[in-house]
mmCIF file of C-alpha atoms in Angstrom:
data_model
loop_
_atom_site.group_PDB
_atom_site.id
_atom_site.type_symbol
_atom_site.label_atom_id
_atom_site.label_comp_id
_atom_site.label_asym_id
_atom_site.label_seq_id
_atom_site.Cartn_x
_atom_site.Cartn_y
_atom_site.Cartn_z
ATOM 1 C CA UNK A 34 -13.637 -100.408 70.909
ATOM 2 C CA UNK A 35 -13.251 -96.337 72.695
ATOM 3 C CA UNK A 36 -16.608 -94.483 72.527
ATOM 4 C CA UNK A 37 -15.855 -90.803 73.214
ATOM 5 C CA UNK A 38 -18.701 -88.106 73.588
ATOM 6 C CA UNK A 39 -17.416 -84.074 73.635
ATOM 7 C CA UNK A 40 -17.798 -83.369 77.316
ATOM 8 C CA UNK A 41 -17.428 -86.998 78.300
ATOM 9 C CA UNK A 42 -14.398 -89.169 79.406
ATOM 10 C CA UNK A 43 -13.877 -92.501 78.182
ATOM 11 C CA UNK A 44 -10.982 -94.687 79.380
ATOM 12 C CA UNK A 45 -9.093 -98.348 77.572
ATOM 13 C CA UNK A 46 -7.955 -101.126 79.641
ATOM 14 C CA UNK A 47 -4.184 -100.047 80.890
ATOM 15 C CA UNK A 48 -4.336 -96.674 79.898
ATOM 16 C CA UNK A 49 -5.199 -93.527 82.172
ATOM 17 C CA UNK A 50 -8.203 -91.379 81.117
ATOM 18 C CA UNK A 51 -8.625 -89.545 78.169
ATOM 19 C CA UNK A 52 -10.437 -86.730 77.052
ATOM 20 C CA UNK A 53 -11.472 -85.167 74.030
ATOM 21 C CA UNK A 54 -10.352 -80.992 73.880
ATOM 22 C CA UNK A 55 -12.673 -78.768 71.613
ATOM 23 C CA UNK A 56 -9.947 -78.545 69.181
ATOM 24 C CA UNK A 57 -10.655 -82.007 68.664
ATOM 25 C CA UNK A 58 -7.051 -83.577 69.934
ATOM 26 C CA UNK A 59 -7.677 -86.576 72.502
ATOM 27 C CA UNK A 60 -5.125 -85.555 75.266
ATOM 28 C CA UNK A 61 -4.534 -87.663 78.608
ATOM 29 C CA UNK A 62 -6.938 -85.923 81.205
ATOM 30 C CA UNK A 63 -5.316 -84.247 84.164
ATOM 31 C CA UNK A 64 -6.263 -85.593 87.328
ATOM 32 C CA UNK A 65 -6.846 -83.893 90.385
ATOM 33 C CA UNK A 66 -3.323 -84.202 91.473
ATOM 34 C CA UNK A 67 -2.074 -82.537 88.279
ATOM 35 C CA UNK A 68 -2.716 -78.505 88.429
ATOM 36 C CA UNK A 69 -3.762 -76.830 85.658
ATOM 37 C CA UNK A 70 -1.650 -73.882 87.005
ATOM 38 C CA UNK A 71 2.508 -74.490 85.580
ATOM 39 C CA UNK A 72 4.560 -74.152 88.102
ATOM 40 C CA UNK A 73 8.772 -74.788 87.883
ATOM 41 C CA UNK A 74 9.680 -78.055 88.890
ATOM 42 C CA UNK A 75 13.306 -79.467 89.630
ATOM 43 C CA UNK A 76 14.142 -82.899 88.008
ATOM 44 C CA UNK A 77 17.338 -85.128 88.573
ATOM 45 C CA UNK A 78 18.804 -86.390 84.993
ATOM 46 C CA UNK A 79 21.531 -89.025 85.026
ATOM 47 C CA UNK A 80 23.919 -89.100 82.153
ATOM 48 C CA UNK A 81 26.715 -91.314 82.462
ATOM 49 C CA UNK A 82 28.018 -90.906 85.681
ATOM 50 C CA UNK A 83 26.799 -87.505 86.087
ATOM 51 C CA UNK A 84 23.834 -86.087 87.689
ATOM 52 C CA UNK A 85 22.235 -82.715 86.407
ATOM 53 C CA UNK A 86 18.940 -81.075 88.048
ATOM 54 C CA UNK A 87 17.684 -79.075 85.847
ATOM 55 C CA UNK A 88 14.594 -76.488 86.532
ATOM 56 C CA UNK A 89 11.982 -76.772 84.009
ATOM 57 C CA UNK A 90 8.333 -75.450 83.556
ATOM 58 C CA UNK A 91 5.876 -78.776 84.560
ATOM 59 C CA UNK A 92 3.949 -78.497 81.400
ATOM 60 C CA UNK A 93 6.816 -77.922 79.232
ATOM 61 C CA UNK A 94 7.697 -81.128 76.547
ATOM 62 C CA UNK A 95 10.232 -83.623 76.744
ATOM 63 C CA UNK A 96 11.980 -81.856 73.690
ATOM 64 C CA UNK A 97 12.323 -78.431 75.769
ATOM 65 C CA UNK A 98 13.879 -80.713 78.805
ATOM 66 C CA UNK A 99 16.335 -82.128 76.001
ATOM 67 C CA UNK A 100 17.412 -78.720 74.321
ATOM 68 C CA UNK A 101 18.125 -77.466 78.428
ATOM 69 C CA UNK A 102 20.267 -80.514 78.756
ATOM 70 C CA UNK A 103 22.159 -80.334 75.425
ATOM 71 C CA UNK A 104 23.393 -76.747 76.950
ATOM 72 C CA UNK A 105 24.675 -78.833 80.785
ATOM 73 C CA UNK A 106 26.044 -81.608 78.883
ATOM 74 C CA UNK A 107 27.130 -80.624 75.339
ATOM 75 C CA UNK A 108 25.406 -83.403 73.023
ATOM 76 C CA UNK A 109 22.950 -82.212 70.798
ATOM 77 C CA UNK A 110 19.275 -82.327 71.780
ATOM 78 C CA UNK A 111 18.671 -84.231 68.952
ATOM 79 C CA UNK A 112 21.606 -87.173 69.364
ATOM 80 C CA UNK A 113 19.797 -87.829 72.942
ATOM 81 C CA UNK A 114 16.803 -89.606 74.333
ATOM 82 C CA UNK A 115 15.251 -89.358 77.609
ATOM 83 C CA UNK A 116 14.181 -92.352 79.537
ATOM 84 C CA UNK A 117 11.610 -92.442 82.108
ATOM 85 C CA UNK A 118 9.994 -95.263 84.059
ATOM 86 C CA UNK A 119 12.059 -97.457 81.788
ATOM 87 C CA UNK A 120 10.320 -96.165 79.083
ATOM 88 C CA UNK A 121 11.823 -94.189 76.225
ATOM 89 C CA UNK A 122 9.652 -90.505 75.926
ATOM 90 C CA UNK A 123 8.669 -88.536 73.012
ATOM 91 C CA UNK A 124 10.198 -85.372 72.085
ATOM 92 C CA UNK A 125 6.433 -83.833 71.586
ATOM 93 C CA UNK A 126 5.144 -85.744 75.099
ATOM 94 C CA UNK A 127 4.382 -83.038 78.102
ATOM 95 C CA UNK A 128 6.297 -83.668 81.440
ATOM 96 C CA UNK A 129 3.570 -83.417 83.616
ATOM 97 C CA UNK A 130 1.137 -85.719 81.256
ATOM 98 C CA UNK A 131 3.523 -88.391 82.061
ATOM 99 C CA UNK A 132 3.894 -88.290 85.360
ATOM 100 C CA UNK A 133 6.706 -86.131 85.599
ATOM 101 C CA UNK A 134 6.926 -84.654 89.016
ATOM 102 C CA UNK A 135 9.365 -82.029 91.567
ATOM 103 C CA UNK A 136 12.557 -84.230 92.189
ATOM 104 C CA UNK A 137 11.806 -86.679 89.649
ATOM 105 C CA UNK A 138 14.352 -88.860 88.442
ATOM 106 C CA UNK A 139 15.126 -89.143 84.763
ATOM 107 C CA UNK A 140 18.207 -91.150 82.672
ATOM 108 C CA UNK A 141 19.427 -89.217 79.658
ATOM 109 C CA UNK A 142 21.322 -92.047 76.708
ATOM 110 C CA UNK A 143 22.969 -91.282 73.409
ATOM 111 C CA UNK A 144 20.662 -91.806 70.029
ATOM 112 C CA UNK A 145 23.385 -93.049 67.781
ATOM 113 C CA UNK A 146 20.792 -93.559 64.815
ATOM 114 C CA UNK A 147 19.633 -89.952 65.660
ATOM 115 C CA UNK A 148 22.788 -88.449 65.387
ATOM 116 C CA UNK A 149 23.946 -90.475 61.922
ATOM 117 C CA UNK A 150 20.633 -89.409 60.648
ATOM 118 C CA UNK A 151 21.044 -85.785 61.308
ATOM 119 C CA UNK A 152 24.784 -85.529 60.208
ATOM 120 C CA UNK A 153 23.892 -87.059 57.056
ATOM 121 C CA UNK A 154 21.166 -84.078 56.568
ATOM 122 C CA UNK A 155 23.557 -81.669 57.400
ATOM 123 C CA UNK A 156 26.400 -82.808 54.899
ATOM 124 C CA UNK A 157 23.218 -83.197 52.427
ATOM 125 C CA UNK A 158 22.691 -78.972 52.838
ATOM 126 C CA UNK A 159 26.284 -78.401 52.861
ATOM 127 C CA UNK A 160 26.388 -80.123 49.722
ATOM 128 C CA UNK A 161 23.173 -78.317 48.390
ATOM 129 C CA UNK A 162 24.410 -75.242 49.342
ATOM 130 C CA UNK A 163 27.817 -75.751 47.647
ATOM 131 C CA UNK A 164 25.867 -76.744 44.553
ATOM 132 C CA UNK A 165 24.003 -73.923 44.099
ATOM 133 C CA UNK A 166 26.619 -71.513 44.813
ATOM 134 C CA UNK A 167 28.872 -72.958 41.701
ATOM 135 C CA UNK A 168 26.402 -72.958 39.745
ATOM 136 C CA UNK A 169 25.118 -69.547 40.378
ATOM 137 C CA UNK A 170 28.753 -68.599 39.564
ATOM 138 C CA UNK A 171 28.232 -70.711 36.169
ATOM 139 C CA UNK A 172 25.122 -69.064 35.069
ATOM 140 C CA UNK A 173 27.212 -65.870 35.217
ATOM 141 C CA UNK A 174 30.015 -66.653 33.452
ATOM 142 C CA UNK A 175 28.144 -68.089 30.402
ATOM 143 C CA UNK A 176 26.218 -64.868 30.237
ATOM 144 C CA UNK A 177 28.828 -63.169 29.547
ATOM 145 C CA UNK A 178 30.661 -65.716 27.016
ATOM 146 C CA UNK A 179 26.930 -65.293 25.476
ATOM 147 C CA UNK A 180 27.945 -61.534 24.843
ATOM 148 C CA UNK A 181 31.229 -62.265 23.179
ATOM 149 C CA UNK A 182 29.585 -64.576 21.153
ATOM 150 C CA UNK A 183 26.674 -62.269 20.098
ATOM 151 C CA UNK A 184 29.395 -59.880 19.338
ATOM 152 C CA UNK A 185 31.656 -62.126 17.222
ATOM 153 C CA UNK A 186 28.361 -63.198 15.055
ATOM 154 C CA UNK A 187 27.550 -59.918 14.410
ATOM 155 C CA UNK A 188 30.948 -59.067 12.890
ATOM 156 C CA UNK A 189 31.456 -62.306 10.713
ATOM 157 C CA UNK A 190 27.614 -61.830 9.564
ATOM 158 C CA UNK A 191 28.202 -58.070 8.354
ATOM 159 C CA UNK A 192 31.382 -59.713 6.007
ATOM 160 C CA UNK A 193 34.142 -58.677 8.919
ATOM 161 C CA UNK A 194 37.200 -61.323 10.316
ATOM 162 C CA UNK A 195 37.754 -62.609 13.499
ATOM 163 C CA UNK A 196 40.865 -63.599 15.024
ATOM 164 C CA UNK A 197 41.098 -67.025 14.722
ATOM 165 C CA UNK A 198 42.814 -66.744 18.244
ATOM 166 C CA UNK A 199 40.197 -65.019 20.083
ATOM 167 C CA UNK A 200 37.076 -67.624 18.550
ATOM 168 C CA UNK A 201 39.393 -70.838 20.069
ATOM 169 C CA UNK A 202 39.790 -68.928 23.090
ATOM 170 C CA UNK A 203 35.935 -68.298 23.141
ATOM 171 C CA UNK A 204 35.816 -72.371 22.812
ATOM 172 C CA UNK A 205 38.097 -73.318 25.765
ATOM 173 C CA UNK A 206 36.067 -71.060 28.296
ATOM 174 C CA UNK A 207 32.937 -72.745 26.785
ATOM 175 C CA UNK A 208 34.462 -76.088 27.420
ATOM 176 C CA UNK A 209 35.425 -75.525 30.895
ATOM 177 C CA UNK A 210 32.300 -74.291 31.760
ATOM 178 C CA UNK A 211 30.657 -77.050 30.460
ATOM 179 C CA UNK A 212 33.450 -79.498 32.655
ATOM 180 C CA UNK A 213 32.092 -77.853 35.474
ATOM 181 C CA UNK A 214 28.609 -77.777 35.343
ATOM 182 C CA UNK A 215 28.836 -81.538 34.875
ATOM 183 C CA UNK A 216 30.931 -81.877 38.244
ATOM 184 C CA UNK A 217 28.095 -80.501 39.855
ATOM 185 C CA UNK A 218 25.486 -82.931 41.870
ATOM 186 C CA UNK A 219 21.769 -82.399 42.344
ATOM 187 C CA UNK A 220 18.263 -83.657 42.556
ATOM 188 C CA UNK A 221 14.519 -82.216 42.027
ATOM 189 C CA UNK A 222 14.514 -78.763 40.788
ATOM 190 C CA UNK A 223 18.088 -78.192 40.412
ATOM 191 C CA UNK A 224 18.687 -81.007 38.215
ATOM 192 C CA UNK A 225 16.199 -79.559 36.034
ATOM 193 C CA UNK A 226 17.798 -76.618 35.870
ATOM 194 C CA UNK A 227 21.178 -78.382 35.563
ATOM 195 C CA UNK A 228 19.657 -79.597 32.573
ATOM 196 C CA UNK A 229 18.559 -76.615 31.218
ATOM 197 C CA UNK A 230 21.820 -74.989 31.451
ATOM 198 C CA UNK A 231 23.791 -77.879 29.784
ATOM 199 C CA UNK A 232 21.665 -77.554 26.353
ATOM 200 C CA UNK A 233 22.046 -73.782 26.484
ATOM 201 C CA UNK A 234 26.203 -73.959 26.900
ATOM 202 C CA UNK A 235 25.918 -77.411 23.644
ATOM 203 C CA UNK A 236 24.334 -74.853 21.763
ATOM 204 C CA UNK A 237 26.574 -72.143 22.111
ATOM 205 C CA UNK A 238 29.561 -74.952 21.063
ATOM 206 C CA UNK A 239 27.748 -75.340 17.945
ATOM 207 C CA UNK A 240 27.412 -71.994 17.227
ATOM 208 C CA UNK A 241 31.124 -71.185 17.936
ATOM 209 C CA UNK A 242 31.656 -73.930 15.392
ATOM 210 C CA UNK A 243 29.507 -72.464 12.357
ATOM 211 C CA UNK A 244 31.352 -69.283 12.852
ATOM 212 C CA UNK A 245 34.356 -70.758 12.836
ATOM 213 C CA UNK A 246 33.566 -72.163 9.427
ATOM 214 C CA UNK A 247 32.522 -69.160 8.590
ATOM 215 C CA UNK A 248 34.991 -67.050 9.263
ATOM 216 C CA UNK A 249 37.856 -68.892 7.850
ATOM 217 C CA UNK A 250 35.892 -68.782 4.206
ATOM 218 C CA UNK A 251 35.706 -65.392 4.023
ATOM 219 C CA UNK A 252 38.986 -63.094 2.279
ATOM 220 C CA UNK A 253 41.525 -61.769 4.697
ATOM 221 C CA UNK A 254 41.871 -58.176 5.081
ATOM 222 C CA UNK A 255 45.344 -57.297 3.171
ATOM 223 C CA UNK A 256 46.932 -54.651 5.421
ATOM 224 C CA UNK A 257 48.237 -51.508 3.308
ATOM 225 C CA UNK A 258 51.769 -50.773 4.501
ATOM 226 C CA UNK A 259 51.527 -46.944 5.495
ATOM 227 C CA UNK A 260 53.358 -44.313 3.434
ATOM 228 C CA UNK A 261 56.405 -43.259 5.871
ATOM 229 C CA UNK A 262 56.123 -39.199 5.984
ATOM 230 C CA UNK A 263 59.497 -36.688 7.050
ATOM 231 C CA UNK A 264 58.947 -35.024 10.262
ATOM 232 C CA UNK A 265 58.221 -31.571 9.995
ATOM 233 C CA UNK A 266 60.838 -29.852 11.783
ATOM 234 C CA UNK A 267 60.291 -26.765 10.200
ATOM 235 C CA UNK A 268 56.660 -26.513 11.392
ATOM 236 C CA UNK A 269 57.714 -27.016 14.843
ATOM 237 C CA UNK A 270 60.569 -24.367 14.766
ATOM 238 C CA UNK A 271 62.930 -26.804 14.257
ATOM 239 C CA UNK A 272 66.308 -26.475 12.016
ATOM 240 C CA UNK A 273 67.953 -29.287 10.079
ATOM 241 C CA UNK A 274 71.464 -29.750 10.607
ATOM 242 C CA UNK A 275 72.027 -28.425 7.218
ATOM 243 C CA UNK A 276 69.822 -25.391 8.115
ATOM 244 C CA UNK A 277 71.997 -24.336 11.649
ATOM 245 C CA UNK A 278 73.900 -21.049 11.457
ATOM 246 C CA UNK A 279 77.424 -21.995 11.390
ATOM 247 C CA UNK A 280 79.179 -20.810 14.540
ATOM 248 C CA UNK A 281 82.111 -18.361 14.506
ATOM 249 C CA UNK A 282 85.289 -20.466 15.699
ATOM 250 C CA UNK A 283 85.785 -18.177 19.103
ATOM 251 C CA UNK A 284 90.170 -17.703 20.029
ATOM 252 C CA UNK A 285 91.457 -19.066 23.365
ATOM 253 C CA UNK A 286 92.179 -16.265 25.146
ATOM 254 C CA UNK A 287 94.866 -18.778 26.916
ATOM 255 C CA UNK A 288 97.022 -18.676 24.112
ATOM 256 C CA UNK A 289 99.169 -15.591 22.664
ATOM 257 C CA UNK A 290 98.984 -13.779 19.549
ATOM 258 C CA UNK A 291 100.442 -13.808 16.926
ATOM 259 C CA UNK A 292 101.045 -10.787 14.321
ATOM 260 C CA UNK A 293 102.454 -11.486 10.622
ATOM 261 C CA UNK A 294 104.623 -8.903 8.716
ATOM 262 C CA UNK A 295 105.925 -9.045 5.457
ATOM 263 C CA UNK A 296 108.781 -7.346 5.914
ATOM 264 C CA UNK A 297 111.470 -8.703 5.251
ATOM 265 C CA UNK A 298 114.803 -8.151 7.314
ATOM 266 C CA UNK A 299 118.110 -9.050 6.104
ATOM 267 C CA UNK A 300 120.389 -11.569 7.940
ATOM 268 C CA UNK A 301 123.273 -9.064 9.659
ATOM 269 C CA UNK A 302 124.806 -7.579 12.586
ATOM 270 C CA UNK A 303 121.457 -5.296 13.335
ATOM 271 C CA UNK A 304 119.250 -8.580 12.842
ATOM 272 C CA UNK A 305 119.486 -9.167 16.548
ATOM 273 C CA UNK A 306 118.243 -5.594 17.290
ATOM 274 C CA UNK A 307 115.651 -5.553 14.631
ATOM 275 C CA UNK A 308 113.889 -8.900 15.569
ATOM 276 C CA UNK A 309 114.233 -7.768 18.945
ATOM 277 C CA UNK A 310 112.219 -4.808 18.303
ATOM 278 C CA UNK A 311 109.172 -6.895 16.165
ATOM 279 C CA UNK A 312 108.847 -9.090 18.989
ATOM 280 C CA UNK A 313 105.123 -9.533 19.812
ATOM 281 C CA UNK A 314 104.093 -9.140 22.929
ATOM 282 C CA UNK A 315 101.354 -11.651 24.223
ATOM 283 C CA UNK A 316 98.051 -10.495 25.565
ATOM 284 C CA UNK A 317 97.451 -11.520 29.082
ATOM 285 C CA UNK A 318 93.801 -13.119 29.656
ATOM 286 C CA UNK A 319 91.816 -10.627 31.560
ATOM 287 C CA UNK A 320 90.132 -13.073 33.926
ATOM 288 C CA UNK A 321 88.071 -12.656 36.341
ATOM 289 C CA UNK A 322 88.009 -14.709 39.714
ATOM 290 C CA UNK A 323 85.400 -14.805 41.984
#
């Protein structure tokens, strides 16, 4: 069994020293070839076929050499794992703790069962997100069907009607809201509230359906037809046809005119002179042309 004193060193079979910091974490101790001062150190990663050097701080982790080599080869520092002296390293392990040195050589693998792990996660936010966007958008819309209903209880409680078309229309956007809250998925808190929110949208249904009730019990309105009233033409300085001036017929001024006489001329040899000396002669139109 490891005895360990503050201030003391204490080493297991295998394993290099240890020592105990006054935090209280057991850390490997640095030896006198590891400095306490950092200094940047250049170590050769193979991936594939591919060799990357990559210039890191000494006492930087494992994890900071993966998220500088996710950047040089394009897989995600957490789909990786870096192997060292045939040894596979912790994220959290320092570089210079384990041995790490300038011009070290390192092999860099793919973590399938990293990278499954973390793409489930992410589709498991997407989804939460997703969630909780619909039904924030729920939660609004049934506040506001709450007002119509509020409104339409008021009115059939004072004695008033209701279109019987607006109270099923109130239903179907009820209904639908309820259809959608239940295609919803979600666990811990936002089932509960899920929950919540499904009672409160049942009990509106059922109170749709007592006013319904209600509101077909109670007498119709019977619409008085409205007394049909003459315009007023008079009071807006208007004449009836019966009322216009009649209009003095005017005379073409085209045509001649005409003068009667009652004399009377006998039928003889000076009847040719005499109706030659009534003839009429015929106005000309006085005209004027621009």
């Amino acid at each position: 069994m490891m005895k360990m004193q503050i201030g003391t060193t204490a080493t297991t079979p295998g394993d290099g020293e240890l020592e105990l910091r006054p935090g209280g974490m057991v850390v490997q101790k640095r030896t006198d070839q590891i400095s306490n001062v950092p200094r940047v150190i250049r170590v050769r990663v193979k991936y594939g076929s591919v060799h990357h050097e990559i210039s890191i701080n000494s006492q930087s982790s494992f994890g900071e050499l993966k998220k500088k080599l996710s950047g040089a080869t394009g897989v995600h520092h957490q789909d990786m794992k870096i192997i060292y002296k045939d040894k596979e390293r912790d994220p959290k392990m320092f570089l210079d703790l384990s041995g790490v040195k300038d011009r070290s050589k390192l092999v860099l693998k793919d973590d399938p069962i990293s990278q499954e792990k973390r793409l489930l996660e992410l589709r498991k936010i997407s989804l939460h997100d997703k969630s909780t966007r619909a039904f924030s958008d729920i939660t609004f819309q049934v506040q506001k069907l709450a007002g119509q209903l509020s409104a339409f209880d008021t009115v059939i409680g004072k004695g008033g009607n209701v279109e019987e078309k607006n109270l099923e229309n109130l239903m179907d956007m009820l209904m639908n809201q309820l259809v959608k809250l239940d295609s919803i998925s979600g666990d811990g808190d936002f089932k509960l509230k899920k929950k919540i929110q499904e009672e409160r949208l049942q009990k509106y249904v059922e109170v749709l359906d007592l006013l319904k009730i209600k509101n077909s019990t109670q007498p119709q309105p019977q619409m008085q037809p409205k007394p049909q009233t003459q315009p007023q033409y008079k009071k807006q300085g208007l004449l009836t046809f019966d009322e216009q001036v009649p209009r003095k017929p005017i005379a073409s001024s085209s045509s001649p005119s005409v003068i009667i006489t009652t004399r009377w001329e006998t039928f003889d040899s000076h009847s040719t002179s005499a109706a030659t000396a009534q003839t009429v002669k015929p106005v000309q139109p006085n005209h004027k042309f621009n």
